[in-house]
PDB file of C-alpha atoms in Angstrom:
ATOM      1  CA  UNK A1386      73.790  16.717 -46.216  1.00 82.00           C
ATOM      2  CA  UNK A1387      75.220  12.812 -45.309  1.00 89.00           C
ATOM      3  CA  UNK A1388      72.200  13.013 -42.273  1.00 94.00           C
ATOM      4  CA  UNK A1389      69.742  14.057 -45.243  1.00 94.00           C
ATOM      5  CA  UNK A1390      71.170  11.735 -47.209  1.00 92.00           C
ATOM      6  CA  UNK A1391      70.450   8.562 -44.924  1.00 95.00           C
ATOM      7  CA  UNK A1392      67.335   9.714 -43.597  1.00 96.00           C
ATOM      8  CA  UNK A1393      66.154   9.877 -47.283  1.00 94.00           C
ATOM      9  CA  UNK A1394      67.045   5.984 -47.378  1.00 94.00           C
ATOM     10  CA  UNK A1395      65.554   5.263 -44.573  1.00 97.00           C
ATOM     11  CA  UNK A1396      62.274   6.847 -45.384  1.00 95.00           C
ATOM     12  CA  UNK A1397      62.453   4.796 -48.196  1.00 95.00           C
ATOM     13  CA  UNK A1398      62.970   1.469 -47.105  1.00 96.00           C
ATOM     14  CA  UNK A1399      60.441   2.017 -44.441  1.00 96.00           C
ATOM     15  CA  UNK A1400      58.103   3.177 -47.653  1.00 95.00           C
ATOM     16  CA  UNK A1401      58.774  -0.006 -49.600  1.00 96.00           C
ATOM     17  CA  UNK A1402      58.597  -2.094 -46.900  1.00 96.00           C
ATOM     18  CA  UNK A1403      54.980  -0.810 -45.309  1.00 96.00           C
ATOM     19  CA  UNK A1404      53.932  -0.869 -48.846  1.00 96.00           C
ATOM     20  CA  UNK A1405      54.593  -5.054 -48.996  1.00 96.00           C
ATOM     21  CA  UNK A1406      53.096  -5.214 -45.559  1.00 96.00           C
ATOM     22  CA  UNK A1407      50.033  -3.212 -46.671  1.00 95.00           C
ATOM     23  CA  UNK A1408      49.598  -5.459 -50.128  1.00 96.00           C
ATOM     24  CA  UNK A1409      50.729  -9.361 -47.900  1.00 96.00           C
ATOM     25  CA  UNK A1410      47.945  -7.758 -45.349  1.00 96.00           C
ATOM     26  CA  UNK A1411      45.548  -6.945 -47.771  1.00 93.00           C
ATOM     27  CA  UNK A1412      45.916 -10.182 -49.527  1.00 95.00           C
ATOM     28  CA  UNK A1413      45.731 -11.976 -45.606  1.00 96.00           C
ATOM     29  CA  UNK A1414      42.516 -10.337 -45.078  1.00 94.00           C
ATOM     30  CA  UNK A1415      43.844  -9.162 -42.534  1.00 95.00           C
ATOM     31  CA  UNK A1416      41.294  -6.497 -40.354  1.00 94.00           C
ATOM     32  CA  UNK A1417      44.400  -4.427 -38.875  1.00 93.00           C
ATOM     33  CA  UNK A1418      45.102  -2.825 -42.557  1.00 91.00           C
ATOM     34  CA  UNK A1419      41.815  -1.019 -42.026  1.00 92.00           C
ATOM     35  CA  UNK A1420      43.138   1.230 -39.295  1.00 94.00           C
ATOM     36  CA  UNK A1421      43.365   4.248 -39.696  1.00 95.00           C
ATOM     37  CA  UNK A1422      47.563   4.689 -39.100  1.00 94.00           C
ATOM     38  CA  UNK A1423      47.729   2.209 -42.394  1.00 92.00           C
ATOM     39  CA  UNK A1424      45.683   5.058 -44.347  1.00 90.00           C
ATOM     40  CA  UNK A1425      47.532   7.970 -43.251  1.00 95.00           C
ATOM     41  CA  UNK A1426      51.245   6.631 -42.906  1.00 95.00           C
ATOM     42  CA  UNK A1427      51.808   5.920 -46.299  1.00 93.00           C
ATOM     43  CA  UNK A1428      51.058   9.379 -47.424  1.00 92.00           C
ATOM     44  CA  UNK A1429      53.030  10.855 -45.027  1.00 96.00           C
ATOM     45  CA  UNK A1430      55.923   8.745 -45.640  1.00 94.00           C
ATOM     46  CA  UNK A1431      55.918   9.412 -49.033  1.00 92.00           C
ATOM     47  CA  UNK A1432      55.241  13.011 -48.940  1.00 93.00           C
ATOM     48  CA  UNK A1433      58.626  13.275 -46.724  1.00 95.00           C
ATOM     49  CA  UNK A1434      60.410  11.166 -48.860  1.00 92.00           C
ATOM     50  CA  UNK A1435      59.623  13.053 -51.775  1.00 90.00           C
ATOM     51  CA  UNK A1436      60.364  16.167 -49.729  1.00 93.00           C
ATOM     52  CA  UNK A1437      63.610  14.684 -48.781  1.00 93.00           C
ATOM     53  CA  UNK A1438      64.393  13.256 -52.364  1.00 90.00           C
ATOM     54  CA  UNK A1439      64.075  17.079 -54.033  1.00 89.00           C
ATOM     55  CA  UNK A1440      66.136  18.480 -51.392  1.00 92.00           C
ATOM     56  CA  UNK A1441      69.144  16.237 -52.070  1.00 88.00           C
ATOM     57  CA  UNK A1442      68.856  17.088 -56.017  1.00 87.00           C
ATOM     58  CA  UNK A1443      68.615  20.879 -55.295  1.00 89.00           C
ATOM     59  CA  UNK A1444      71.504  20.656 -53.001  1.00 89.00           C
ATOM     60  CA  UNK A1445      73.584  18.512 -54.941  1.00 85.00           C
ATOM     61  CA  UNK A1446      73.036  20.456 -58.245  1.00 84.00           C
ATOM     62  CA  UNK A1447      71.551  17.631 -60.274  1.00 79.00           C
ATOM     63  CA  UNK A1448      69.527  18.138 -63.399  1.00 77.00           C
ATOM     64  CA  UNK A1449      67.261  16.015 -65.296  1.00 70.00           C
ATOM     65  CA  UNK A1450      68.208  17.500 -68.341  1.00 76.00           C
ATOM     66  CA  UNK A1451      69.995  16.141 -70.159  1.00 80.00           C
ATOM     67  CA  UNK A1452      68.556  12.527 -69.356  1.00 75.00           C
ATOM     68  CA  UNK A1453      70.676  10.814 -67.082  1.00 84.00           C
ATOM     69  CA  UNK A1454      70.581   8.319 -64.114  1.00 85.00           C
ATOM     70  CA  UNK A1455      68.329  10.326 -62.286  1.00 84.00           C
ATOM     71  CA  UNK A1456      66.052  10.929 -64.844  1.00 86.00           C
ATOM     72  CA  UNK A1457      65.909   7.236 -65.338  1.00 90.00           C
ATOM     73  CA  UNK A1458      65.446   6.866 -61.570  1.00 89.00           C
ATOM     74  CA  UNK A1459      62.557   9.294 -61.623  1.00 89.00           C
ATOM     75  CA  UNK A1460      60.697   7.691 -64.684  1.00 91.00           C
ATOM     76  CA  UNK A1461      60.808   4.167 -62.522  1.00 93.00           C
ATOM     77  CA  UNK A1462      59.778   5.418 -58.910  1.00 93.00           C
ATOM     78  CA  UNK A1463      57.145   7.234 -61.260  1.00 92.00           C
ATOM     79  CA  UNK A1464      56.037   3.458 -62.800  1.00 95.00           C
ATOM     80  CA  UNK A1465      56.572   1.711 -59.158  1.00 95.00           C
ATOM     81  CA  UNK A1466      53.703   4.337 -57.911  1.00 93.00           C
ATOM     82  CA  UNK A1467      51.360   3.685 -61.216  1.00 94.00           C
ATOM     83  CA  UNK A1468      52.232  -0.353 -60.599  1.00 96.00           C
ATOM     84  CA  UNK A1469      51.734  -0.077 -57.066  1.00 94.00           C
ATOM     85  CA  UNK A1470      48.563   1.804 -57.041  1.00 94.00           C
ATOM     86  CA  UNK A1471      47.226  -1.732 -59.846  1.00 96.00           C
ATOM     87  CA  UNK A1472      48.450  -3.608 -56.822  1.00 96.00           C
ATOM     88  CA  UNK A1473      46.648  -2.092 -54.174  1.00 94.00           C
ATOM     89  CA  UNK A1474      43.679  -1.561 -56.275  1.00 94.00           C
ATOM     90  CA  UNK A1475      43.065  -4.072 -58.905  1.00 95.00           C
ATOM     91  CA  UNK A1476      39.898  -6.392 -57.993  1.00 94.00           C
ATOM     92  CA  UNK A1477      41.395  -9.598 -60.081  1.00 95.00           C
ATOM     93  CA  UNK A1478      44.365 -11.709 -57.793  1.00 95.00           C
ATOM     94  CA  UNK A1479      46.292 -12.616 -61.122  1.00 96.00           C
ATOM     95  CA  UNK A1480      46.687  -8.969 -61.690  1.00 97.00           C
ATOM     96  CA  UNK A1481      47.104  -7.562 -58.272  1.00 97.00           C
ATOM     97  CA  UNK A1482      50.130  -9.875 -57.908  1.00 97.00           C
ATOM     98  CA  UNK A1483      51.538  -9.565 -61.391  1.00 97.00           C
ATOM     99  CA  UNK A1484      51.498  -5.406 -60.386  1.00 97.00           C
ATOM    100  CA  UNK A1485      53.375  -6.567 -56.801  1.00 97.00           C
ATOM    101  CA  UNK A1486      56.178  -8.529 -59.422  1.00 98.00           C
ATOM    102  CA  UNK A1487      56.065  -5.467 -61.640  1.00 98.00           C
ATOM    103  CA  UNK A1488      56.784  -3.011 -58.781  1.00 97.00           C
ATOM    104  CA  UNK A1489      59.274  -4.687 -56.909  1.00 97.00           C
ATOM    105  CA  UNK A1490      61.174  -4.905 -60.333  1.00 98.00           C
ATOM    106  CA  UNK A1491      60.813  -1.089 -60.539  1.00 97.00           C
ATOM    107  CA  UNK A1492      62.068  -1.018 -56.749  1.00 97.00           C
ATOM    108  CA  UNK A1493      64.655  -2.903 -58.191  1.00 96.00           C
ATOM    109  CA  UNK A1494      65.736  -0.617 -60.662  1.00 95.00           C
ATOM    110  CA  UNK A1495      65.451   2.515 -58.146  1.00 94.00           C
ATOM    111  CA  UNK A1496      67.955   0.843 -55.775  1.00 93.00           C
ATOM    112  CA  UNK A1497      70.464  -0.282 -58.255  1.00 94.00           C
ATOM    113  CA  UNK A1498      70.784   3.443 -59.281  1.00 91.00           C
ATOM    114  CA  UNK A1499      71.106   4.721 -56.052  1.00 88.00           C
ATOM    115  CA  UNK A1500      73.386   2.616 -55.207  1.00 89.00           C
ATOM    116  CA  UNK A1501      75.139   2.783 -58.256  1.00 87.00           C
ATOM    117  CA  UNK A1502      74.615   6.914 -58.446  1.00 76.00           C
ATOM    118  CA  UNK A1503      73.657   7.779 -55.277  1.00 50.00           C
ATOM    119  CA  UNK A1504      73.514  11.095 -54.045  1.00 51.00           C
TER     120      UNK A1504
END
């Protein structure tokens, strides 16, 4: 479980992190975010590290009911996708950055209660 365990925080500082690269990139103009790893990874990533996230609950024995820190932890990974999506999407600057500020605070949140809580 401890190899799960860090290979679920790995995946998700490597998530976080490509997603800043992707948005500082994007923002760059930069022509390398157009290839075709920067389209694919992030899914992938994600997909493992929700894969790896559900494992650790289900081995654990964690529920979500009633709420508790991992409910609260779910309901803000939940808002850093919705903020991050604004981010990568929105066509004004102002509020493509403002989502960036928004999401990292989520990120923020996530961390402290792992850290805090951590499975």
């Amino acid at each position: 479980m401890l190899a799960l365990k860090y290979i679920h925080i790995s995946l998700a500082a490597l998530s976080i992190t490509l997603f800043v690269v992707r948005f500082v990139s994007r923002e760059a103009g930069a022509a390398f975010i157009q290839a075709r790893f920067f389209k694919i990874a992030p899914h992938l990533i994600d997909t493992c590290l929700l894969i790896s996230g559900i494992t650790l609950v289900v081995m654990v024995g964690y529920s979500l009911w009633p709420v508790n820190w991992l409910s609260i932890k779910l309901v803000l990974v939940v808002a850093y996708i919705v903020s991050g999506f604004v981010a990568m999407k929105a066509v004004d600057r102002g509020r493509r950055w403002g989502a960036l500020v928004v999401a990292m605070v989520f990120v923020g949140g996530v961390v402290y209660l792992a850290i805090g809580k951590g499975i």
